[in-house]
Tab-separated table of C-alpha atoms and ligand atoms in Angstrom:
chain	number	residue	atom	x	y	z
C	125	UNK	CA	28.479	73.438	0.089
C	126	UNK	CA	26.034	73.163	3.223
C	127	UNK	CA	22.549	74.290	2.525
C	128	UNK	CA	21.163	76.873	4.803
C	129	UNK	CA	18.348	75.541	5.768
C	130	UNK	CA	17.946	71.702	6.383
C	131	UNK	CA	16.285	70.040	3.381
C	132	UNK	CA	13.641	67.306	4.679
C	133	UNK	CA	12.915	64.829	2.160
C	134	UNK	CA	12.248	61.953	5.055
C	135	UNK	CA	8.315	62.375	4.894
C	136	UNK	CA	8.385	58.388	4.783
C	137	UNK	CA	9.892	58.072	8.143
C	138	UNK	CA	7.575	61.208	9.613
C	139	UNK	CA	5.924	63.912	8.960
C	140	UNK	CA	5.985	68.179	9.901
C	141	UNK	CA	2.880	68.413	12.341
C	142	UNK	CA	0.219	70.324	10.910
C	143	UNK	CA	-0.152	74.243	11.981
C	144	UNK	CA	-3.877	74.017	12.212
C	145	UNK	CA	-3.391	70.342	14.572
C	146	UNK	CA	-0.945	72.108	16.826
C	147	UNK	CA	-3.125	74.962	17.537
C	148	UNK	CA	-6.475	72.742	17.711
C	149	UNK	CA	-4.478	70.347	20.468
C	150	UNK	CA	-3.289	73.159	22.742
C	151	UNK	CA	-6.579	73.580	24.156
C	152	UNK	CA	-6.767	69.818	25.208
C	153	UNK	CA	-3.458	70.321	26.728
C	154	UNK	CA	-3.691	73.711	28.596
C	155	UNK	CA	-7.052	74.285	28.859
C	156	UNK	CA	-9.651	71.779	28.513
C	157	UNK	CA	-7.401	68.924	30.284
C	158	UNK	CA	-10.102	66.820	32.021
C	159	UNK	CA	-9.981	63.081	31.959
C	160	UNK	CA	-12.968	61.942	29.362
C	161	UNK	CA	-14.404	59.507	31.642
C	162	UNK	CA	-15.467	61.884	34.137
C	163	UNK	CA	-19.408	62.340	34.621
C	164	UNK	CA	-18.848	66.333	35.267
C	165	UNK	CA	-18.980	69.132	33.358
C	166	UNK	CA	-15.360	69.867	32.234
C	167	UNK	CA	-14.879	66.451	30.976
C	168	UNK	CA	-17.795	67.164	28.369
C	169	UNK	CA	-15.315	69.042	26.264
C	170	UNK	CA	-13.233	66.409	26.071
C	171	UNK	CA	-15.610	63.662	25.187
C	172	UNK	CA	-17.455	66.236	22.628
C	173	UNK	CA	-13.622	66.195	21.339
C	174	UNK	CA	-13.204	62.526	21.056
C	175	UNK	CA	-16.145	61.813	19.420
C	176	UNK	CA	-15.754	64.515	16.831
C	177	UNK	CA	-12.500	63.384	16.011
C	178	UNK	CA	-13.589	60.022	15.561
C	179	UNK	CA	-16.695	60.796	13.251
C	180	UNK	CA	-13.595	62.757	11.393
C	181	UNK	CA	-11.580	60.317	10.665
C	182	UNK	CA	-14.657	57.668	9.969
C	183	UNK	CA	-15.668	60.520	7.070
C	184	UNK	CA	-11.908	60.367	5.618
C	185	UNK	CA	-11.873	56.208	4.923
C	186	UNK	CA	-15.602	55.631	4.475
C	187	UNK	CA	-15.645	54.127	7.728
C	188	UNK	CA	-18.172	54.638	10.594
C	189	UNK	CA	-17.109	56.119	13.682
C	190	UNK	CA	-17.835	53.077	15.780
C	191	UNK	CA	-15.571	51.473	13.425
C	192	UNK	CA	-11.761	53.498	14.675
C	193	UNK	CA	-10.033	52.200	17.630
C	194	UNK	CA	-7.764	54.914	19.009
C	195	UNK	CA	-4.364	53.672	19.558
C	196	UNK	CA	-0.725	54.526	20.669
C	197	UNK	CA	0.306	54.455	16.343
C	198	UNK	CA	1.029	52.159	13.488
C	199	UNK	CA	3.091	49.734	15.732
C	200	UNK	CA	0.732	49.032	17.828
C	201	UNK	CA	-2.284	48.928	15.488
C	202	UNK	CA	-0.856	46.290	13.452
C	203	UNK	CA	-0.016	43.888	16.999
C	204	UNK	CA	-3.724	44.529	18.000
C	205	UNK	CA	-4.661	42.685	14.112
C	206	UNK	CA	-2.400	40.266	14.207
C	207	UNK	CA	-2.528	39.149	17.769
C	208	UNK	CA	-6.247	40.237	18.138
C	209	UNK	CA	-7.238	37.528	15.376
C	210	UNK	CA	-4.630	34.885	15.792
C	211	UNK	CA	-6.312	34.352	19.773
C	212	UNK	CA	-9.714	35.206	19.033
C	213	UNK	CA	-10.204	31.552	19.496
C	214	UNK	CA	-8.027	28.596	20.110
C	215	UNK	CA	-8.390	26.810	16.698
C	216	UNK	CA	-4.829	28.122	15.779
C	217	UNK	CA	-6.207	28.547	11.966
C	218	UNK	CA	-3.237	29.926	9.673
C	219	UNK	CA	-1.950	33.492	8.977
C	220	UNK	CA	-0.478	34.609	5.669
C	221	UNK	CA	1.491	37.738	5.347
C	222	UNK	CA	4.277	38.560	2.910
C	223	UNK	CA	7.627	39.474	3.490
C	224	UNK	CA	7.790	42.935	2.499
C	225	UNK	CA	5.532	43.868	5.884
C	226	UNK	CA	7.159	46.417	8.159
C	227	UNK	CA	8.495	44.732	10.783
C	228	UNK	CA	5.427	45.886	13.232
C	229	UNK	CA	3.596	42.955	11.599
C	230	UNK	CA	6.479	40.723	10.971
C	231	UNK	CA	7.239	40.227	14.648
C	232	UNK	CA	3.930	40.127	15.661
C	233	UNK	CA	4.016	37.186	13.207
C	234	UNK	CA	7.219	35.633	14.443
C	235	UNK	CA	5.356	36.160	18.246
C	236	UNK	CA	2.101	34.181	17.221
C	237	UNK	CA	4.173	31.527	15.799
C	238	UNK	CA	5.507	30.870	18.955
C	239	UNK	CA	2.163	30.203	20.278
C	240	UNK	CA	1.289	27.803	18.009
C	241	UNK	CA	-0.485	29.553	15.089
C	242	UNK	CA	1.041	28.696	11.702
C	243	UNK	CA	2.008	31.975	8.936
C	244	UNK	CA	2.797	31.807	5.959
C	245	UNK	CA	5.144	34.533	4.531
C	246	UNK	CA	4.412	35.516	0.478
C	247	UNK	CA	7.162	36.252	-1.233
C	248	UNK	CA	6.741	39.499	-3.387
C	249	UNK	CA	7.741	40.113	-6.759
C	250	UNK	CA	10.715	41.821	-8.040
C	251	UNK	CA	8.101	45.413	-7.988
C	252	UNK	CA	7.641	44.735	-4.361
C	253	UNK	CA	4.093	43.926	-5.290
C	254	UNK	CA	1.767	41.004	-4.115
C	255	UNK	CA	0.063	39.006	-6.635
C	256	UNK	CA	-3.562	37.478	-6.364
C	257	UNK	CA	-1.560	34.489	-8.280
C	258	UNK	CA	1.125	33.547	-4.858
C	259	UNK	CA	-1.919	34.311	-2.590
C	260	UNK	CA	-4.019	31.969	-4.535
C	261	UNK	CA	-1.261	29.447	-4.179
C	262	UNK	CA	-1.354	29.522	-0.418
C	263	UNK	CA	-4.835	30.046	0.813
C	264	UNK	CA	-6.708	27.583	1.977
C	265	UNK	CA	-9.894	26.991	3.711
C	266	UNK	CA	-7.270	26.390	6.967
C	267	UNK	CA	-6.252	30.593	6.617
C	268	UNK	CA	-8.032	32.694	9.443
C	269	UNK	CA	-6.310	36.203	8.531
C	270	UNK	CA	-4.347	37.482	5.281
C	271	UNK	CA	-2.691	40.651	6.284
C	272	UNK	CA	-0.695	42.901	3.121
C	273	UNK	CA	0.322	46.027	3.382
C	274	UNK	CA	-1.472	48.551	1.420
C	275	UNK	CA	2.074	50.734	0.665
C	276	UNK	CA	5.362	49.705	1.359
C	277	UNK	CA	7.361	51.935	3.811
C	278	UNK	CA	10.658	51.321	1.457
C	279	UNK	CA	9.639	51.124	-2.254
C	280	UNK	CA	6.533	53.373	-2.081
C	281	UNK	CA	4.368	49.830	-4.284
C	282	UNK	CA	0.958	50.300	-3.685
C	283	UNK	CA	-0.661	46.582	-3.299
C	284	UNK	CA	-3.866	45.116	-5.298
C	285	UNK	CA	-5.922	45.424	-1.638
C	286	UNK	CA	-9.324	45.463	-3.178
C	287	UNK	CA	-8.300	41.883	-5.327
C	288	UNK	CA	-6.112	40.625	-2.182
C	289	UNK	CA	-9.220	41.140	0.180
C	290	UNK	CA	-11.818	39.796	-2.220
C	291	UNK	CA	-9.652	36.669	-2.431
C	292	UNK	CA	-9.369	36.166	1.400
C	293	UNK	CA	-13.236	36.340	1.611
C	294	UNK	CA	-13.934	33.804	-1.161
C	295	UNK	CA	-11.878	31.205	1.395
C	296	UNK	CA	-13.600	32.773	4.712
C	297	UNK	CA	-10.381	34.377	5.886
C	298	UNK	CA	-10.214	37.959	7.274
C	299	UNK	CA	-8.167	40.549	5.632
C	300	UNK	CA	-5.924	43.115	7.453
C	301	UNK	CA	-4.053	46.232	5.498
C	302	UNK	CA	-0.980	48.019	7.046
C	303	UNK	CA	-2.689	51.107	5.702
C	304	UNK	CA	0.461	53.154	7.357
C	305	UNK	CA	2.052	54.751	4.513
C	306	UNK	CA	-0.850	55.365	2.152
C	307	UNK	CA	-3.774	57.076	4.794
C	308	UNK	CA	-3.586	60.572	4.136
C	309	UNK	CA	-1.279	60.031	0.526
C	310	UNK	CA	-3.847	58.035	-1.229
C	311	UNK	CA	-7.621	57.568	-1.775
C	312	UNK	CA	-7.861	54.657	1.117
C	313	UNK	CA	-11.876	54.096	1.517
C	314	UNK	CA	-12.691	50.676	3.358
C	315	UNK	CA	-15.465	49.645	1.816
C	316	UNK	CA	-14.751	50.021	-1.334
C	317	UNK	CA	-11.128	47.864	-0.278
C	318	UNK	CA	-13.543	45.509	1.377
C	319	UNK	CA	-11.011	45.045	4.251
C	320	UNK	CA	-12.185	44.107	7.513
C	321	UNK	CA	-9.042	46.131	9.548
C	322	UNK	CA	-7.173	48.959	8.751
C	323	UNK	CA	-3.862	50.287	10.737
C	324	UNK	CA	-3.146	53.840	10.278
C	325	UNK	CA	-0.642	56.429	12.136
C	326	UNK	CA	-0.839	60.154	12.462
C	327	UNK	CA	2.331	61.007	12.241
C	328	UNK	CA	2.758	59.463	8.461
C	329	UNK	CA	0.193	62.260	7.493
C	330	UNK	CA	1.332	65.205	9.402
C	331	UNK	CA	-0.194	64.602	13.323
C	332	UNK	CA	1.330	64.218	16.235
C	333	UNK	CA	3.835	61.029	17.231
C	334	UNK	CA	2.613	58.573	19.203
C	335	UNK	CA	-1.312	58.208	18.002
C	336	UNK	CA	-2.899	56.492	15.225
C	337	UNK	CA	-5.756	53.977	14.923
C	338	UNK	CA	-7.126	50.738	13.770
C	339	UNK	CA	-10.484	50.207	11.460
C	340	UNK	CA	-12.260	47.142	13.017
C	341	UNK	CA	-15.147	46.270	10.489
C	342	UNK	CA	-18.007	45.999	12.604
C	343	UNK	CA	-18.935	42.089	13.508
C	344	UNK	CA	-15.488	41.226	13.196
C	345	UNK	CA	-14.061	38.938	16.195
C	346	UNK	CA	-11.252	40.619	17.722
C	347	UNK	CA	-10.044	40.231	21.495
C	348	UNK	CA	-9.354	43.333	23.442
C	349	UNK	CA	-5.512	44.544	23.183
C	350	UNK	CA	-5.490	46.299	26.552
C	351	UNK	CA	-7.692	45.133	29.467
C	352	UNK	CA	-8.923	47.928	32.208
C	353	UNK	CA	-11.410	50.978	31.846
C	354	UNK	CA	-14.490	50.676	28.991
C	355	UNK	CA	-12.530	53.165	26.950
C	356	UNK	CA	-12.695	52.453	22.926
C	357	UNK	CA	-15.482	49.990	23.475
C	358	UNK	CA	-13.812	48.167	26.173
C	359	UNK	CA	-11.334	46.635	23.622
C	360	UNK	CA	-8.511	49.155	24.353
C	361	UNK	CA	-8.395	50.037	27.500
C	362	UNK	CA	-6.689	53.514	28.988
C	363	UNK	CA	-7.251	57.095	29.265
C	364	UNK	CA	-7.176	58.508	25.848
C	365	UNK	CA	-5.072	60.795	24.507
C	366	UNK	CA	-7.233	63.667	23.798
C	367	UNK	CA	-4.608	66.379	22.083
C	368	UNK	CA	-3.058	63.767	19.444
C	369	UNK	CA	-6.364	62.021	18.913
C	370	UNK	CA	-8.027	65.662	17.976
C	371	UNK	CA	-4.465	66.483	16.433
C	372	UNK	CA	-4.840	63.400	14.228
C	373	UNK	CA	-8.049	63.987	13.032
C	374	UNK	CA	-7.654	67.556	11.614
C	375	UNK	CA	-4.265	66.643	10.250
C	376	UNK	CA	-6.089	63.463	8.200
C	377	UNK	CA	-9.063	65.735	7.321
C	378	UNK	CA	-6.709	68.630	5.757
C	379	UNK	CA	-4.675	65.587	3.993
C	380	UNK	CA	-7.373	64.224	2.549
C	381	UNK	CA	-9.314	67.684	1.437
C	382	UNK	CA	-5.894	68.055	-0.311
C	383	UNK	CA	-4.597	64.706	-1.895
C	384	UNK	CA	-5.081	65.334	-5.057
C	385	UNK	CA	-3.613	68.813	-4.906
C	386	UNK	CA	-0.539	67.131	-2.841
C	387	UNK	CA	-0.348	64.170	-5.130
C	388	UNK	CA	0.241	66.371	-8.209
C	389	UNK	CA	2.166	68.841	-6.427
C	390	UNK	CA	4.684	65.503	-5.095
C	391	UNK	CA	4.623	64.050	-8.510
C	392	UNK	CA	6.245	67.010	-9.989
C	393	UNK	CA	8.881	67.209	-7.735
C	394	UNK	CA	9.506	63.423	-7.872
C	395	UNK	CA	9.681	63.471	-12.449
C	396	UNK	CA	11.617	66.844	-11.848
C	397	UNK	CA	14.246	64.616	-9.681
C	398	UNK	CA	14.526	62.216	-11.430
C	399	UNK	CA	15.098	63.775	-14.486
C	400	UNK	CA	17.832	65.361	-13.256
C	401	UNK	CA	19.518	62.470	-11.684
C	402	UNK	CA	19.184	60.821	-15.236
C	403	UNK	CA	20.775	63.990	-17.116
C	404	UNK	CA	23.634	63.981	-14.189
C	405	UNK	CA	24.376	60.358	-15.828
C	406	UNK	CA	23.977	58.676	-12.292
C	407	UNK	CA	23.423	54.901	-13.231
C	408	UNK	CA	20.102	54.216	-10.800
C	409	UNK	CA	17.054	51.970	-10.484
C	410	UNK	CA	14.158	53.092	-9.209
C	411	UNK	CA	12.735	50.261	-7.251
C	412	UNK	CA	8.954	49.091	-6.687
C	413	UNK	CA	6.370	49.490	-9.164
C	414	UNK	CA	4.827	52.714	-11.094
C	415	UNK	CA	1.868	52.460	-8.614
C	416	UNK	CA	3.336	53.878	-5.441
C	417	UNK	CA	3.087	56.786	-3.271
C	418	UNK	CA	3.673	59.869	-4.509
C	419	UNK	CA	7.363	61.020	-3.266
C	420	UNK	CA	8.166	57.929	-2.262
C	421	UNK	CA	11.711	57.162	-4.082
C	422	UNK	CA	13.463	53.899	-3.799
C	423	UNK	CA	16.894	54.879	-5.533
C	424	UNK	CA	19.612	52.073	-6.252
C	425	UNK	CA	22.961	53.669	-7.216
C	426	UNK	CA	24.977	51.236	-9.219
C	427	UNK	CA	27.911	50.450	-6.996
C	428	UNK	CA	28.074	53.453	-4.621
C	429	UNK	CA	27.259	53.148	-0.526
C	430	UNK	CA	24.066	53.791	0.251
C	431	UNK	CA	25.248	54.371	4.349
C	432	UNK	CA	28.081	57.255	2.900
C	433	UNK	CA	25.693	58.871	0.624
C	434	UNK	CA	23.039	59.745	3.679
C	435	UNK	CA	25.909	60.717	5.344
C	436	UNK	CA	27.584	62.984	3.118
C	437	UNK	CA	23.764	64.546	2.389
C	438	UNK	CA	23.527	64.657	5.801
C	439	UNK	CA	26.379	66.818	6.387
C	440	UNK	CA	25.103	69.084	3.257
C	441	UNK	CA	21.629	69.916	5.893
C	442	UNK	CA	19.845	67.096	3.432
C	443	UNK	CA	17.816	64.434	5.336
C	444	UNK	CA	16.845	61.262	3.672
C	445	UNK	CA	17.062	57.525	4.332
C	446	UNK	CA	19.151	54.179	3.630
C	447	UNK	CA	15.324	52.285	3.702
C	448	UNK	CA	13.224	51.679	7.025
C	449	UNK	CA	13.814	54.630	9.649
C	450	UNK	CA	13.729	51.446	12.226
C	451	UNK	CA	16.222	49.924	10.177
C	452	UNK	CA	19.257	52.662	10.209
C	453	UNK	CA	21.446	51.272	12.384
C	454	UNK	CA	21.225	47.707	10.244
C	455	UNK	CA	23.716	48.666	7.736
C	456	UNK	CA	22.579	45.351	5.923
C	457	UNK	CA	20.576	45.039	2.670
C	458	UNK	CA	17.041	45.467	4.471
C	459	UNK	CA	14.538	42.553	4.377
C	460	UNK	CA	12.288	44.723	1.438
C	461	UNK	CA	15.548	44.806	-1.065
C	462	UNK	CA	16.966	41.482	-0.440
C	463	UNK	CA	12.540	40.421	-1.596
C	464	UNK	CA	12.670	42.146	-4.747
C	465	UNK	CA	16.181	40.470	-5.857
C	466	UNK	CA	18.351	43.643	-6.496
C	467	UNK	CA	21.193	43.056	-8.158
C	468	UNK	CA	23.966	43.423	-5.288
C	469	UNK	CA	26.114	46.343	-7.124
C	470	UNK	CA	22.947	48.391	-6.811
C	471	UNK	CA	21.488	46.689	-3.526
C	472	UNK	CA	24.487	48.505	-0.990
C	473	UNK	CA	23.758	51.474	-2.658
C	474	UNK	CA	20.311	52.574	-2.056
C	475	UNK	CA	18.657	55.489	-0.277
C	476	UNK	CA	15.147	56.610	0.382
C	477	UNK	CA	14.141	60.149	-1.040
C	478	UNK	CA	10.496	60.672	0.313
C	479	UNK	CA	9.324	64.345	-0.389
C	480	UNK	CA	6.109	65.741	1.114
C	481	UNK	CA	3.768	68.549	0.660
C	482	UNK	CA	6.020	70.703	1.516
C	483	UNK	CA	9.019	70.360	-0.554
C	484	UNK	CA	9.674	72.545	-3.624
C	485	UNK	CA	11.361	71.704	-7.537
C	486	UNK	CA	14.051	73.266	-5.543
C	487	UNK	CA	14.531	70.994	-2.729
C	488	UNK	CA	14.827	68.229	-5.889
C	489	UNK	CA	17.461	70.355	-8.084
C	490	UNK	CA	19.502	70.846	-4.377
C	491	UNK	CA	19.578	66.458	-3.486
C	492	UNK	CA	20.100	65.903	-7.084
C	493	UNK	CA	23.006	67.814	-7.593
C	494	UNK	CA	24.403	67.550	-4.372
C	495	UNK	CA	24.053	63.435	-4.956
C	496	UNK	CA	26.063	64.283	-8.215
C	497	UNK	CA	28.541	66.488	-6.392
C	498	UNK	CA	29.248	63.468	-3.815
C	499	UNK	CA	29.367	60.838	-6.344
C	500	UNK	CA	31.977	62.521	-8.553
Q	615	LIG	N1	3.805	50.160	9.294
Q	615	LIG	C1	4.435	50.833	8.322
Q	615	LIG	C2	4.234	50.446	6.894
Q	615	LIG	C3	5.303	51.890	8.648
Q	615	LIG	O1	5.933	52.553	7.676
Q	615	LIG	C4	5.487	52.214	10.020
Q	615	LIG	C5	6.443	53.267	10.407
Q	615	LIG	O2	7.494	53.426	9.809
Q	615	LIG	C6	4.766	51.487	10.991
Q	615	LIG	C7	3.936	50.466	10.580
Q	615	LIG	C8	4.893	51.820	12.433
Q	615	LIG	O3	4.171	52.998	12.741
Q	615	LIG	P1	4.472	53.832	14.058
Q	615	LIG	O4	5.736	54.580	13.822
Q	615	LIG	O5	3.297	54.748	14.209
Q	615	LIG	O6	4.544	52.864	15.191
């Protein structure tokens, strides 16, 4: 029977925007609408704005605020790295990545390799996880930049960053987190990580679309990703987006006051589901490793269709996803499942359940049993 109201559990994909973010970024959009870079009086707002928001989000990941880069999201965050390192010179020195990245950072891989710089790809283990052990194997004094995600968009496996980073320093490489899915879910402080950049996006923590920002260590050689105006230090050029930079940093400061209430509060929901999938007698693997982010719920039905299940949730008012939200209209096994080896009969037939803060035991006992209801 169709639910009456439509049952999110997507919060992997994006995120509801934050009441107090809306209502903070409506001033910057009716009101106090100057362009930052002007020397008069209504632009001070504005610039007062930016710079708050940036000593914000500094305070959330132990950063300082000469240390965030404003940029257009995750996407482009994780080009600037990647491409930002790779030509930072012309020694074309090695990258290594692993092949569980979103594909933000594996294209930006494929487009460096064009250019001449070598990457190596890591292959992760069956939990989706990246050991010191394969890094160790590939490093060498040749590597200029390691870059591993810190939490994998499918499988929720939260990655050894703090070992993975120390490593990459003992051989003089840099070392570059895809911080996407865990800023704003998980404690993510940079020094104690010891990374040198950091890609985050609002919109995985409940700000607006189309803003996040990167965490350049200071010192670190990076070249600018867009040339023009001396806006972000002169490294990223172009007027800045005042409403979804503010938006982003109250969003990320009311995540992070609240992680560990969220965390719990998403943990419960996620046991409470899966109990309840496992009394229904659905056969299922839940992929990745125990360390992941809370919600985050890579499910492997033993041979059903993953692609049918979203849809027959989908007509129920439930939202949730085959795996990547880039990767929905690739009805293929996605890059992440085909890593970790699942066994075909369960490979087709896995969906994404991500709840957020705002989901209820409810919303669980309504997917479960409707999954039940389609499956039998
Ligand atoms: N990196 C990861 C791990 C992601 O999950 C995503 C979005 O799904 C991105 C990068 C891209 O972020 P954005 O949507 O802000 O461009």
């Amino acid at each position: 029977m169709k639910i009456e109201k439509i049952i999110y559990a997507d919060n992997a994909a994006t995120t509801k925007l934050d009441i107090e973010a809306f209502e903070a970024m409506k001033l910057f959009l009716l009101e106090s609408y100057a362009n930052a870079s002007q020397p008069y009086s209504f632009s001070r707002a504005t610039k007062q704005a930016i710079k708050e928001a940036r000593e914000l989000i500094a305070r959330c990941i132990n950063a300082e605020p000469d240390e965030i880069y404003f940029t257009s999201g995750g996407t482009e965050s994780d080009n600037w790295a990647i491409k930002g390192i790779a030509f930072n010179d012309l020694s074309h020195k090695a990258i290594i990545t692993s092949n569980i990245e979103h594909h933000a950072i594996l294209n930006s891989c494929k487009q460096v390799e064009k250019f001449g710089v070598p990457v190596a790809y890591l292959s992760a283990n069956n939990e989706a996880i990246i050991t010191l052990e394969i890094l160790e194997q590939y490093i060498t004094p040749q590597t200029k930049l390691v870059s591993i995600m810190m939490a994998n968009n499918e499988v929720g496996s939260i990655q050894p960053v703090k070992e993975l980073s120390s490593l990459a320093h003992y051989n003089g490489a840099l070392f570059h987190t895809d911080a996407v899915q865990a800023v704003g879910h998980i404690p993510v402080d940079v020094k104690k990580l010891g990374v040198d950049l950091l890609s985050a996006s609002a919109h995985k923590f409940n700000g607006p679309k189309g803003v996040g920002f990167l965490y350049i260590k200071k010192g670190t050689n990076i070249i600018a990703h867009e040339n023009g105006g001396q806006q972000e230090y002169a490294l990223r050029a172009g007027t800045e987006n005042v409403a979804a930079i503010v938006g982003m940093a109250i969003a990320l400061n009311n995540n992070c006051k609240q992680l560990v209430y969220n965390s719990e509060h998403i943990t419960k929901i996620e046991k409470h589901f899966l109990s309840l999938l496992a009394k229904n007698n659905i056969d299922f693997i839940v992929n990745g490793s125990k360390a992941h982010v809370p919600g985050n719920i890579s499910l492997s039905i033993r041979n059903a269709d993953g692609e049918m299940l979203l849809h027959r949730l989908d007509i129920l008012n439930i939202m949730v996803s085959t795996g990547a939200a880039c990767d929905s209209k690739n009805t293929q096994i996605s890059h992440v499942l085909k890593a970790i080896n699942l066994p075909e009969e369960y490979a087709k037939g896995t969906i994404r359940v991500s709840f957020g803060k705002d989901n209820s035991l409810q919303d669980a006992e309504l997917i479960a049993n409707s999954i039940k209801q389609i499956l039998t």
